[in-house]
Coordinates of C-alpha atoms in Angstrom, one line a residue:
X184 CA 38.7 -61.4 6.1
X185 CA 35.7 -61.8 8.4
X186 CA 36.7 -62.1 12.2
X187 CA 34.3 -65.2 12.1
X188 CA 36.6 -66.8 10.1
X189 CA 38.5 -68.8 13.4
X190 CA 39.8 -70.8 10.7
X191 CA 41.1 -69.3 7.4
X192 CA 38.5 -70.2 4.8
X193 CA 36.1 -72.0 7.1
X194 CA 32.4 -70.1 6.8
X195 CA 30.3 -71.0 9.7
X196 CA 26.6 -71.3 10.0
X197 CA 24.4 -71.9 12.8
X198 CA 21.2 -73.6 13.1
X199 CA 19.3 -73.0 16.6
X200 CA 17.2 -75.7 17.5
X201 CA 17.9 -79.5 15.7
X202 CA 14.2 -81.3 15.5
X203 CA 12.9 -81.8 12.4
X204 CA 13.1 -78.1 11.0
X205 CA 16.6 -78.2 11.7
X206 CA 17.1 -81.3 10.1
X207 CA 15.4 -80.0 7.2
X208 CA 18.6 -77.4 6.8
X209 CA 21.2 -79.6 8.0
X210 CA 20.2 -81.6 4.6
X211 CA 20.0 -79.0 2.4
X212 CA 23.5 -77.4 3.5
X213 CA 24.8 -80.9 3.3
X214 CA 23.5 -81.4 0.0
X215 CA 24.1 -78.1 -2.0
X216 CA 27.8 -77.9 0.0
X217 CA 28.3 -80.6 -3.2
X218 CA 28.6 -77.8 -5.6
X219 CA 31.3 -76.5 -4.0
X220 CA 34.2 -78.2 -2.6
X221 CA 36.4 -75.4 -2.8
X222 CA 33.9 -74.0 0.5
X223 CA 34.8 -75.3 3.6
X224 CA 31.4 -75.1 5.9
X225 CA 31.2 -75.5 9.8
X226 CA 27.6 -76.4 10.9
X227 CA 27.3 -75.1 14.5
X228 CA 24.1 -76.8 16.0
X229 CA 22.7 -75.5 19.4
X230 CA 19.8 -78.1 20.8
X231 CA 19.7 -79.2 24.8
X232 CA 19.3 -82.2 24.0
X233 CA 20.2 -85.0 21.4
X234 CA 19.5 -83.7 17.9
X235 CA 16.6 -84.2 15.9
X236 CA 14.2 -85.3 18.1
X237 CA 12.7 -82.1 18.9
X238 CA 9.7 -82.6 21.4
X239 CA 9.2 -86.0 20.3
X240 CA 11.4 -87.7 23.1
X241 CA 12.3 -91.4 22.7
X242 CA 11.5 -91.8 26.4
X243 CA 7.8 -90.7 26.3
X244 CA 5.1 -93.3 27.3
X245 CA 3.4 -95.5 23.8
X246 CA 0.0 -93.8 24.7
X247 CA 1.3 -90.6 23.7
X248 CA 1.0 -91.2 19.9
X249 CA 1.4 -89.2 16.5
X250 CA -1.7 -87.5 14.4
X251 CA -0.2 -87.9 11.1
X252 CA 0.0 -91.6 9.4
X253 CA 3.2 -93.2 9.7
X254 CA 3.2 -93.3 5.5
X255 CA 3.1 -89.2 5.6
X256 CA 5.9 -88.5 7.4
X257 CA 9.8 -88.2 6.3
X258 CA 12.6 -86.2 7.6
X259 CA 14.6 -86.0 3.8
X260 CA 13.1 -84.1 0.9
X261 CA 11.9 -86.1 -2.0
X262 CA 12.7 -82.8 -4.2
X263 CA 15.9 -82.1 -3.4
X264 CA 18.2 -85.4 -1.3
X265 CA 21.2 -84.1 0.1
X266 CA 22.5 -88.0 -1.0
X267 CA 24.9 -88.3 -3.6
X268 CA 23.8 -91.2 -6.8
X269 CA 26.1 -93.7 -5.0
X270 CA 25.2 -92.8 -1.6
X271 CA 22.1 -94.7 0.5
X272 CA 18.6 -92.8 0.3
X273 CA 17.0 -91.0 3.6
X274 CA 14.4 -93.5 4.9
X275 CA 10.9 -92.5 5.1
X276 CA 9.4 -93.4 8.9
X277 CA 7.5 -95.8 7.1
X278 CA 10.7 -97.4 5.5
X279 CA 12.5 -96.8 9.0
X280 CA 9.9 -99.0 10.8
X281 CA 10.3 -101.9 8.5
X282 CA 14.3 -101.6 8.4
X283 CA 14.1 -102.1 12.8
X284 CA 11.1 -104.8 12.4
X285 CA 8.9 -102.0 14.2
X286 CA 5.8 -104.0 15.2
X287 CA 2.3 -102.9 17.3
X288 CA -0.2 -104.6 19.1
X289 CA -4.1 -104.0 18.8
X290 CA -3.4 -100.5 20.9
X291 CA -0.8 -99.2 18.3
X292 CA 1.5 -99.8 21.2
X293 CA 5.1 -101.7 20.7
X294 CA 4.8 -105.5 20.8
X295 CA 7.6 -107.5 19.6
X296 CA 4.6 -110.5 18.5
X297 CA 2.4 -108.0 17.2
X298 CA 1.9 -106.6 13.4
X299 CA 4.0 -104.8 11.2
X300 CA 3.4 -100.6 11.0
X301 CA 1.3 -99.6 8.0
X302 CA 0.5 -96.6 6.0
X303 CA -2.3 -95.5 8.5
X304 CA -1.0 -96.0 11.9
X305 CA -0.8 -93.6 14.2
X306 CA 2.1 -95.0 15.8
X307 CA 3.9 -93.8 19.4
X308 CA 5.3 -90.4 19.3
X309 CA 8.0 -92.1 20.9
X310 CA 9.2 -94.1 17.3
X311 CA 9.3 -90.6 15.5
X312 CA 11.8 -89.5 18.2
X313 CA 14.1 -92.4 17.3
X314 CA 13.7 -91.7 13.9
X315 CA 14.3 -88.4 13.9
X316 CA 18.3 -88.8 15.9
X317 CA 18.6 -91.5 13.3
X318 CA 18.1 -89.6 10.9
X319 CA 20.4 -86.6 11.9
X320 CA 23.0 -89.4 12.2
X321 CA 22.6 -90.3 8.8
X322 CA 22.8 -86.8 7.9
X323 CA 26.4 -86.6 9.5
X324 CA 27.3 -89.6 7.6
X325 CA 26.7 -87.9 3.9
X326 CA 29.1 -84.9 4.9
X327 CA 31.6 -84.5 2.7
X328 CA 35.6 -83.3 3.6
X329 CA 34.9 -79.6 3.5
X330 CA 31.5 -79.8 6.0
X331 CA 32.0 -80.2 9.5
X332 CA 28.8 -80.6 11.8
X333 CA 29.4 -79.5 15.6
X334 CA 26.8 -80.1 18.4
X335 CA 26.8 -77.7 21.1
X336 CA 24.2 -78.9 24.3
X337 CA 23.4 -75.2 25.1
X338 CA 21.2 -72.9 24.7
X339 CA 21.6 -69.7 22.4
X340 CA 20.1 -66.8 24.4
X341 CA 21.8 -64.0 22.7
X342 CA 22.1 -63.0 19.1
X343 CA 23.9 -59.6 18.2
X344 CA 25.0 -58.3 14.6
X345 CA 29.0 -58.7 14.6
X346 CA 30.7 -55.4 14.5
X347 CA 31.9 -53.9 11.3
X348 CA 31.2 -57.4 9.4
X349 CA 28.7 -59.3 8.1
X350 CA 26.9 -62.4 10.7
X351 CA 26.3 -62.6 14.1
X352 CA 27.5 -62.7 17.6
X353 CA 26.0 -65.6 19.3
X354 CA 25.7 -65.9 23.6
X355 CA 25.7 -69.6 25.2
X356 CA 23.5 -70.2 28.2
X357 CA 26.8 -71.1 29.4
X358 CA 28.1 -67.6 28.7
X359 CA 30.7 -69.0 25.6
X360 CA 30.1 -66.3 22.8
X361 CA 30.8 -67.4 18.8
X362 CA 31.1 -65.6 15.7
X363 CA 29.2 -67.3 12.7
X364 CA 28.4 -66.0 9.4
X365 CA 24.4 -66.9 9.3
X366 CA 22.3 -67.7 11.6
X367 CA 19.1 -70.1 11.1
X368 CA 16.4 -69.9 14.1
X369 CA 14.2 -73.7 13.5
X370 CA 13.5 -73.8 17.4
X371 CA 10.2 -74.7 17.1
X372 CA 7.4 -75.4 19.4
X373 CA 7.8 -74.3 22.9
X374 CA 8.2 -77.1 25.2
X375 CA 4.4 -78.3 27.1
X376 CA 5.1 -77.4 31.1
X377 CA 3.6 -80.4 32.6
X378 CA 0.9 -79.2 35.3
X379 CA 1.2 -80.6 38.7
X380 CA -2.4 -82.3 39.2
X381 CA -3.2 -82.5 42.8
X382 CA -7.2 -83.6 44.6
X383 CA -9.2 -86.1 43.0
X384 CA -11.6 -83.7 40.9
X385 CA -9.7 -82.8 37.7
X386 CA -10.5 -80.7 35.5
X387 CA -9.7 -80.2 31.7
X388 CA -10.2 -76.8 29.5
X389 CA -10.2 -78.6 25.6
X390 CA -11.2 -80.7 23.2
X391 CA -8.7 -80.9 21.0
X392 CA -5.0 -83.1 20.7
X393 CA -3.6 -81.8 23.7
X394 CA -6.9 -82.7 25.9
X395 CA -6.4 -86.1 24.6
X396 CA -3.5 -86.4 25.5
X397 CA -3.8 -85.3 29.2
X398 CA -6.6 -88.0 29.4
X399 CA -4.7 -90.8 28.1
X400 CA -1.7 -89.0 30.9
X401 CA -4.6 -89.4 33.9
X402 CA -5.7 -93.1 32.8
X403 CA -3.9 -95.1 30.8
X404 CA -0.5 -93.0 32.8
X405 CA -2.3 -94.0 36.4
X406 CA -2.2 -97.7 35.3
X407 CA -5.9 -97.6 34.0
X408 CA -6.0 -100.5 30.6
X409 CA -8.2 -100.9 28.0
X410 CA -10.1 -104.3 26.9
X411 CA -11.8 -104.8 24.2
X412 CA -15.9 -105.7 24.6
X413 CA -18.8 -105.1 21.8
X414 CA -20.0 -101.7 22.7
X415 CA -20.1 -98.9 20.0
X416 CA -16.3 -98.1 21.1
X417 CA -15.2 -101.2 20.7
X418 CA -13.5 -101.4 24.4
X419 CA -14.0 -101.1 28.0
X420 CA -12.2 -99.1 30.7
X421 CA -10.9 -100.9 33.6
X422 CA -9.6 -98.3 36.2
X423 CA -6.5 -98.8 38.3
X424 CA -8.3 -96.9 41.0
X425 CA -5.8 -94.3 41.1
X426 CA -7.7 -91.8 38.2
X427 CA -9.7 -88.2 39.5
X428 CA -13.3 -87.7 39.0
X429 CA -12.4 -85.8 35.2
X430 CA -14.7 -82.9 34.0
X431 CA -13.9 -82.3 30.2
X432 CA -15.1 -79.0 28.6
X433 CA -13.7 -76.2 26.3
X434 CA -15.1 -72.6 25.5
X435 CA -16.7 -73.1 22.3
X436 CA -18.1 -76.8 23.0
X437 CA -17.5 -77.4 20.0
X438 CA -15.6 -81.4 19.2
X439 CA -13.1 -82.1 16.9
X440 CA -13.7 -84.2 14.2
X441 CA -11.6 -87.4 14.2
X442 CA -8.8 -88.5 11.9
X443 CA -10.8 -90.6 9.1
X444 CA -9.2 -94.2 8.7
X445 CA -6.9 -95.2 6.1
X446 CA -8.1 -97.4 3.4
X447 CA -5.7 -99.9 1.4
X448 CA -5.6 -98.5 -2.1
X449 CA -7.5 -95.4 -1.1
X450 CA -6.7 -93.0 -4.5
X451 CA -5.4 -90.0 -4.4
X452 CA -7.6 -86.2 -3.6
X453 CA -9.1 -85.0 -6.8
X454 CA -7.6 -82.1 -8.3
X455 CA -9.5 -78.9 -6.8
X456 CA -12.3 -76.8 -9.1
X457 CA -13.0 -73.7 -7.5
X458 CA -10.4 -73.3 -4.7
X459 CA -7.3 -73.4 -7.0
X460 CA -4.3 -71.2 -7.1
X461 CA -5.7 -69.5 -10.3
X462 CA -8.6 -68.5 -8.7
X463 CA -6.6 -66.9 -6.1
X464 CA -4.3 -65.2 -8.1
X465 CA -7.3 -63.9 -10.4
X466 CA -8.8 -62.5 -6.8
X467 CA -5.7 -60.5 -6.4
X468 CA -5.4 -58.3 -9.8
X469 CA -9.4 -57.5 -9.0
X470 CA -8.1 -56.1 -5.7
X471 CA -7.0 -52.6 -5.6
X472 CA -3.8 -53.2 -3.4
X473 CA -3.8 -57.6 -4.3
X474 CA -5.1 -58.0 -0.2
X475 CA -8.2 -60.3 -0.2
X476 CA -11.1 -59.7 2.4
X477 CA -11.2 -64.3 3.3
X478 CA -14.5 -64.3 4.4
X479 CA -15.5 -62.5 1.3
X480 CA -13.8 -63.9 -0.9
X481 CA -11.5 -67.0 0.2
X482 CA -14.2 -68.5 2.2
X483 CA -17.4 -69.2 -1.0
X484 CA -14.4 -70.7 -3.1
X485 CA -13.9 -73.4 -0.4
X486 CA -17.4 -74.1 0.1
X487 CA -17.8 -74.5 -3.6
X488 CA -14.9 -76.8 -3.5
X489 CA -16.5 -78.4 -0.7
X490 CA -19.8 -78.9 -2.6
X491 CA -18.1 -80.3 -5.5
X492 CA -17.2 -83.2 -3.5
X493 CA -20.5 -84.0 -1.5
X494 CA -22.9 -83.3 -3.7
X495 CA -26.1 -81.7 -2.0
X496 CA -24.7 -80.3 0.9
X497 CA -24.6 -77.0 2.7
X498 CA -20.8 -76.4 3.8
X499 CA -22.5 -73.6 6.6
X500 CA -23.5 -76.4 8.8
X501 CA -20.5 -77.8 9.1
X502 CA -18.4 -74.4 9.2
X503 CA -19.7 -73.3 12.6
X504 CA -17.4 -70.6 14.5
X505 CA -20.3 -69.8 17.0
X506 CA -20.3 -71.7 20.7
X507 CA -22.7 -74.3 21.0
X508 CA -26.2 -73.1 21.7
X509 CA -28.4 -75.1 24.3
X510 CA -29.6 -75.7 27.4
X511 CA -26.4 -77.1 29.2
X512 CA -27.8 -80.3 31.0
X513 CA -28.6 -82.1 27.3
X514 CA -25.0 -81.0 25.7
X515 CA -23.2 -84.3 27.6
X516 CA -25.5 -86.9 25.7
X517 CA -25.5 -84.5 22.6
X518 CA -21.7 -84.4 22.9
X519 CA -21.8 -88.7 23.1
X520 CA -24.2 -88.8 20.2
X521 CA -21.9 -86.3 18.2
X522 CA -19.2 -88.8 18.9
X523 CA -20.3 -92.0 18.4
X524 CA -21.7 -90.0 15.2
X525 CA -18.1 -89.1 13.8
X526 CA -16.8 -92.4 15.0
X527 CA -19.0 -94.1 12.4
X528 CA -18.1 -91.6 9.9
X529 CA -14.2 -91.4 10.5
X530 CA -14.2 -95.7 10.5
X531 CA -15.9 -95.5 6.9
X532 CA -12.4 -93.6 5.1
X533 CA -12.3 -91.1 2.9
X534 CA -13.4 -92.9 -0.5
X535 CA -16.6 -94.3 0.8
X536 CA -17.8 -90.6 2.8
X537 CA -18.7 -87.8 0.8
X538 CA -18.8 -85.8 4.1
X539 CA -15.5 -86.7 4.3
X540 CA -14.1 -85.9 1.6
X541 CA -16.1 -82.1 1.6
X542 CA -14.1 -81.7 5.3
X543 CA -10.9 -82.6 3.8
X544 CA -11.1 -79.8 1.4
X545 CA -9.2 -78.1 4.4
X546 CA -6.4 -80.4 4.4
X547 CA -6.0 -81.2 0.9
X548 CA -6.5 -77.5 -0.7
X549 CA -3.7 -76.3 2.7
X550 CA -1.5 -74.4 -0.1
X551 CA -3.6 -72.7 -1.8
X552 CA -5.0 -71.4 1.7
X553 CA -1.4 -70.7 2.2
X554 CA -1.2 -68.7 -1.1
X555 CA -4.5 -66.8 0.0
X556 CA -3.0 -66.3 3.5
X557 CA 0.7 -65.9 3.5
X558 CA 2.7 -63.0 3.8
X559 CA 0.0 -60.0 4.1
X560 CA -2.1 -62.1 1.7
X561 CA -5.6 -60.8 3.4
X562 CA -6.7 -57.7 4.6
X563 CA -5.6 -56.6 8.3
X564 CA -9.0 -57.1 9.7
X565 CA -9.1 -60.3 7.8
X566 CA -5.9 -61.5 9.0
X567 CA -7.2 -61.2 12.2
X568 CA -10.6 -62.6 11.7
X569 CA -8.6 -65.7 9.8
X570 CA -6.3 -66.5 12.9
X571 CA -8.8 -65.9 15.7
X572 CA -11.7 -68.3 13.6
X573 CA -11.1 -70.1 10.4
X574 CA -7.6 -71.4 11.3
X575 CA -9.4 -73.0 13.9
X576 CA -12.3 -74.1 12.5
X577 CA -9.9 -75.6 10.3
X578 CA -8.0 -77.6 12.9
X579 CA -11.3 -78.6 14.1
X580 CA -12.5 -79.9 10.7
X581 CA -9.3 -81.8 9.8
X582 CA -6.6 -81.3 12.5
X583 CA -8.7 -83.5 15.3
X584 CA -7.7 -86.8 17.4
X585 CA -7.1 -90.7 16.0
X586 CA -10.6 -92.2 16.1
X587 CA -8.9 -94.3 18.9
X588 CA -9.2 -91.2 21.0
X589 CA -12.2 -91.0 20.7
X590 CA -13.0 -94.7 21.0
X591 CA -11.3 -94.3 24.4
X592 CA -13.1 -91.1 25.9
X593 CA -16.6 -93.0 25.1
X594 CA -14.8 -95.7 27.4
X595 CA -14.0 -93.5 29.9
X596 CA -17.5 -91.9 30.1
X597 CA -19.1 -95.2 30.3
X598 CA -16.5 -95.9 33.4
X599 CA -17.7 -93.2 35.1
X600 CA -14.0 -91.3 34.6
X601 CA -15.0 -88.7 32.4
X602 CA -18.0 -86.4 32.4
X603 CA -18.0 -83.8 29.6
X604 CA -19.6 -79.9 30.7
X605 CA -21.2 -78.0 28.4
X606 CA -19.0 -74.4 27.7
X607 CA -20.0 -72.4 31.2
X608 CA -21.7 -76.0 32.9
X609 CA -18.3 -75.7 34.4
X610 CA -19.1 -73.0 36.9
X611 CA -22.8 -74.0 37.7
X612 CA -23.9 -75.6 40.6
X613 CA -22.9 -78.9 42.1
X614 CA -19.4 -78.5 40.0
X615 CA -16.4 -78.8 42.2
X616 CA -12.7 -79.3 41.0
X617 CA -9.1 -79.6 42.5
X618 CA -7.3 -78.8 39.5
X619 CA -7.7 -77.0 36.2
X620 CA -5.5 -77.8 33.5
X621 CA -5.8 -75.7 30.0
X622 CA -5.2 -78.1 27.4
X623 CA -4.0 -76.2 25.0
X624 CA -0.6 -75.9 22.8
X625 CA 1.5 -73.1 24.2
X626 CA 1.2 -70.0 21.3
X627 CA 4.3 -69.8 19.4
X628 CA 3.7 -65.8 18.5
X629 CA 6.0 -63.3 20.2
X630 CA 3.2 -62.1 22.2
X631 CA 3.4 -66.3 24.3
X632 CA 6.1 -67.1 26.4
X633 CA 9.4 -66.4 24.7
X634 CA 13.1 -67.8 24.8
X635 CA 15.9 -65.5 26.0
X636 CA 17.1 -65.5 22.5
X637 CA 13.4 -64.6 20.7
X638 CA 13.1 -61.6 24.0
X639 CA 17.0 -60.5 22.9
X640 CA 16.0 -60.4 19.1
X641 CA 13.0 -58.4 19.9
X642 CA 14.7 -56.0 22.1
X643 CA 17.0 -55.0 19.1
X644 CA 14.9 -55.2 17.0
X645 CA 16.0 -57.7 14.5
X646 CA 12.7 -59.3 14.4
X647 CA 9.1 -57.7 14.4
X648 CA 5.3 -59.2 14.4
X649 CA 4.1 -59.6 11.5
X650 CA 0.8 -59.2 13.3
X651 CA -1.1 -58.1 16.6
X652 CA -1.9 -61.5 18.3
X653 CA -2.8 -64.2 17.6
X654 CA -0.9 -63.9 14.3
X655 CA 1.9 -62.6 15.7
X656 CA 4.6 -64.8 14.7
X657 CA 7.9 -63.7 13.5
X658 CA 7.8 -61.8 10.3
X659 CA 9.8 -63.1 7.3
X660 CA 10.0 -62.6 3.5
X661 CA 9.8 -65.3 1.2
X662 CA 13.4 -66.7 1.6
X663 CA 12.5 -67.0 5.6
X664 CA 14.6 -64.3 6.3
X665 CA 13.7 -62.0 9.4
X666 CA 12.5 -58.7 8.8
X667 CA 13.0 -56.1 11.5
X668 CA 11.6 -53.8 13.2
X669 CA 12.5 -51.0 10.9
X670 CA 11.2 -52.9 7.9
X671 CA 14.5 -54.3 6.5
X672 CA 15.2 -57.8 6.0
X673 CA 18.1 -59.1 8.4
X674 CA 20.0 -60.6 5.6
X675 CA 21.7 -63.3 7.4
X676 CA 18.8 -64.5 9.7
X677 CA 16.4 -67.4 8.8
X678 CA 13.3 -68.4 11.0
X679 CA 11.6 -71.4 9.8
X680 CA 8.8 -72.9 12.0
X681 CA 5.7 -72.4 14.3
X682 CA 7.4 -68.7 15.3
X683 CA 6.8 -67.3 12.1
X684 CA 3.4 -68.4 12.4
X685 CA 1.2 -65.6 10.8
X686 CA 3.7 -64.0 8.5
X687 CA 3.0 -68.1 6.7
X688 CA 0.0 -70.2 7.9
X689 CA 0.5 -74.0 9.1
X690 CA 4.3 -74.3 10.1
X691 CA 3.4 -77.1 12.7
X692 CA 4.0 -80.1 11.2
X693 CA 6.5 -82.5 10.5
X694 CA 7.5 -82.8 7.3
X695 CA 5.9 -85.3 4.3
X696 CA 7.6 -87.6 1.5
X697 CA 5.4 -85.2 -0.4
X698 CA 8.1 -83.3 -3.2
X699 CA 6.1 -80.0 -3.1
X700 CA 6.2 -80.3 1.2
X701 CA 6.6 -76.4 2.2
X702 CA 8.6 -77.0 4.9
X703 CA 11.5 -78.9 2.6
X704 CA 10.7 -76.2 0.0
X705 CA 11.2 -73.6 2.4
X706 CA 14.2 -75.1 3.7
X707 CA 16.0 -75.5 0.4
X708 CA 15.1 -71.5 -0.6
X709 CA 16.7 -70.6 2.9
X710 CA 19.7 -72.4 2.4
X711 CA 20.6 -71.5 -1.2
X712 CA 19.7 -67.8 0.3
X713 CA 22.3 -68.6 2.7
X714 CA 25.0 -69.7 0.6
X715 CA 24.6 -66.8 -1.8
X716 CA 25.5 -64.6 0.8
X717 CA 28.2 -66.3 2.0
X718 CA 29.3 -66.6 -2.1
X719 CA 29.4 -62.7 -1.6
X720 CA 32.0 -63.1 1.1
X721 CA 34.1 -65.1 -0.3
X722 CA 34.4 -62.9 -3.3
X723 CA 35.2 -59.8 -1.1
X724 CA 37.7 -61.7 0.7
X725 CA 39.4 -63.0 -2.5
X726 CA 39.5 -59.2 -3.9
X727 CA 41.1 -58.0 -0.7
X728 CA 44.6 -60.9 -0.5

């Protein structure tokens, strides 16, 4: 019998890291332990803090807010509930804010006299936290007998193969060590260090979610409040007096496009054309060793898809990878124009903007990118050329701010807070800051800054890149399980998340109501990969007493 076994017939599982990944296989074990009451599971779960929250901390400020609509996010699969027929559903986020008679004001902030959340909010960051440890509560509550959930407030910062057996060796940061049969790794994004901002010249390096963010953090977080007016914006800045002069830039120059509002009614994406999985797949038996060059190849099927939707329309316009190009004293008003520009469009929705709907291409077509993409889909050279470009042009095409964001930095300019640089404006002349702050998420690849546990896993070599940076996440085979550095899959190690970013594309998200969501489709496959194996123990141990 397995030395893991502290109890006899107990298997034990761990799950490292309890936000919304590890939610995702807390339900699944939950719900396929249902097969099997003869199997009595412990759930070990190792998070700091209170589980399933991840980042999203109830305790954040309401001007932090979500980019995905309160309607597209759950933390239970639709596919595949761990609930039983007689037991009460997962609620959606949506369904969660009407149970607690969530309400917002004009600001999407929490007002106890304001209006009901709806499909398209963009509600506080702050709500999703809640949500989340509600949910993992309700999780607890499906267990049956045979499952038991522990919570451990530690740390995992080792991770050694058990010796002569089957599982793993786990290290607290408290120094406890526990045996456990599997081990699954769903730790992820690594935390934002909050920069110390010092002087009253500030300046920010991005345009994208996190540069918003650290606005809203040095205005609206210095006591600075919004008011509505009748400029193009729709509101005027009043400063608390307390804000730095802010310089905004970023390397490429190049803004984000904003989020396009929600319509009542809006109907679904059309099917795709041109960009479909068949077209992928026919790509592959052309290619001598089923790699695709994405440029090549990948890339004209979007921008057919993309012209299928808008009609006469050049995609290149919109799919620039270049810095902006100009003299750097006109890019501020052509940066304002830009805005206001996508302002218009993003207010309009998706039905009634061709444009719109060509740019969403990149959102709504994201798994069959994934099928081009995933798992040494492209070429080594187009891997690269993927990750360090077209992942990003994506992001900026579809992955950009609420239009309130923007509606707020045109506020900001016009108060005299904000002045945006053009790309190297920001070391000219008559340009003087305090403070730099790089706006930017913190790289989840192994090449960023690492845990202890990801640094001890590397060491041994029980987990490899699956490319050179910036792809350079965790490399895993289809079940999720780690492959090390010798090539084998480590059969009883599961990484699901933004560190196995490149091996999959787009494991930064919190997961949909959608059925075919990837991330509660790739939760489920770990799982049931899981539970075979430990199947295979059980059957050893009953042919050995």
């Amino acid at each position: 019998m397995s030395a893991l076994h502290a109890v006899r017939n107990v298997q034990r599982v761990a799950i490292v890291g309890m936000g919304s990944r590890g939610l995702s296989i807390l339900e699944q074990l939950i719900g396929l332990a249902h097969r099997n009451p003869q199997r009595r599971l412990l759930v070990e779960v190792f998070d700091p803090q209170t589980p399933g929250s991840g980042l999203h901390r109830p305790e954040q400020p309401d001007y932090l807010m979500l980019n995905t609509m309160a309607g597209q996010i759950s933390a239970f699969s639709a596919a595949f509930p761990a609930s039983l027929p007689d037991q009460p559903a997962g609620l959606t986020f949506l369904q969660w804010c009407a149970t607690h008679n969530v309400r917002l004001d004009e600001r999407g902030h929490l007002d106890a006299a304001g209006r009901p959340v709806e499909f398209g909010d963009f509600a506080p960051r702050r709500l999703l936290g809640r949500y989340l440890q509600d949910s993992y509560r309700y999780l607890l509550a499906l267990c049956p007998a045979h499952v038991q959930v522990r919570h451990h407030r530690e740390s995992i910062v080792g991770c050694c193969p058990s010796a002569g057996e089957p599982g793993f060796q786990l290290t607290c940061g408290n120094g406890q060590q526990m045996a456990v049969d599997g081990v699954f790794l769903t730790t992820g994004h690594a935390p934002r260090e909050c920069e110390a901002v010092t002087g009253r010249r500030v300046a920010i390096e991005g345009l994208g979610l996190t540069a918003m963010d650290t606005l809203a953090e040095l205005t609206q977080g210095l006591g600075g409040r919004y008011v509505r007016d009748n400029s193009v914006c729709g509101w005027r800045y009043q400063p608390s007096g307390r804000e730095p002069q802010i310089y905004l830039f970023s390397r490429s120059g190049l803004p984000f496009h904003a989020r396009p509002q929600w319509q009542p009614g809006q109907p679904a994406p059309a099917p795709p054309r041109f960009f479909t999985p068949a077209a992928i797949r026919a790509l592959r038996r052309e290619s001598l060793d089923g790699r695709l060059d994405f440029v090549k190849q990948v890339l004209p099927l979007i921008e057919a898809e993309m012209r299928s939707r808008c009609g006469s329309f050049d995609p290149k316009i919109h799919l620039q990878i270049e810095p902006w190009q100009g003299e750097p004293g006109a890019y501020e008003q052509w940066f304002r124009q830009w805005i206001e520009a996508d302002l218009l469009r993003s207010r309009q929705g998706t039905a009634a903007s061709p444009l719109t709907q060509a740019l969403e291409v990149w959102r709504d077509c994201r798994d069959v990118l994934r099928l081009a993409v995933d798992h040494k889909g492209l070429t080594d050279a187009s891997i690269q050329a993927f990750y360090n470009q077209w992942a990003a042009l994506g992001n900026r095409l579809v992955g950009g701010p609420q239009q309130e964001r923007y509606e707020d930095l045109l506020a900001l300019m016009d108060a005299g807070i904000v002045r945006v640089l053009a790309p190297l404006q920001i070391h000219g002349p008559g340009i003087t800051f305090d403070a730099l702050i790089k706006a930017r998420t913190a790289h989840s690849g192994l090449s960023g800054g690492r845990s202890a546990l990801l640094d001890d896993l590397l060491r041994q070599g029980r987990v490899r890149r699956a490319h050179p940076y910036p792809a350079d996440g965790i490399e895993v085979d289809r079940q999720n399980r780690a492959i090390g550095s010798d090539g084998r899959v480590e059969p009883r190690l599961w990484v699901l998340g933004p560190t196995v970013e490149g091996s999959t594309f787009y494991n930064h998200y919190v997961p949909t109501p959608d059925p075919a969501c990837q991330a509660l489709l790739q939760a489920r496959s770990a799982v049931e990969s899981c539970l075979a194996a430990l199947e295979v123990d059980l059957a050893c141990e009953q042919l050995t007493t």
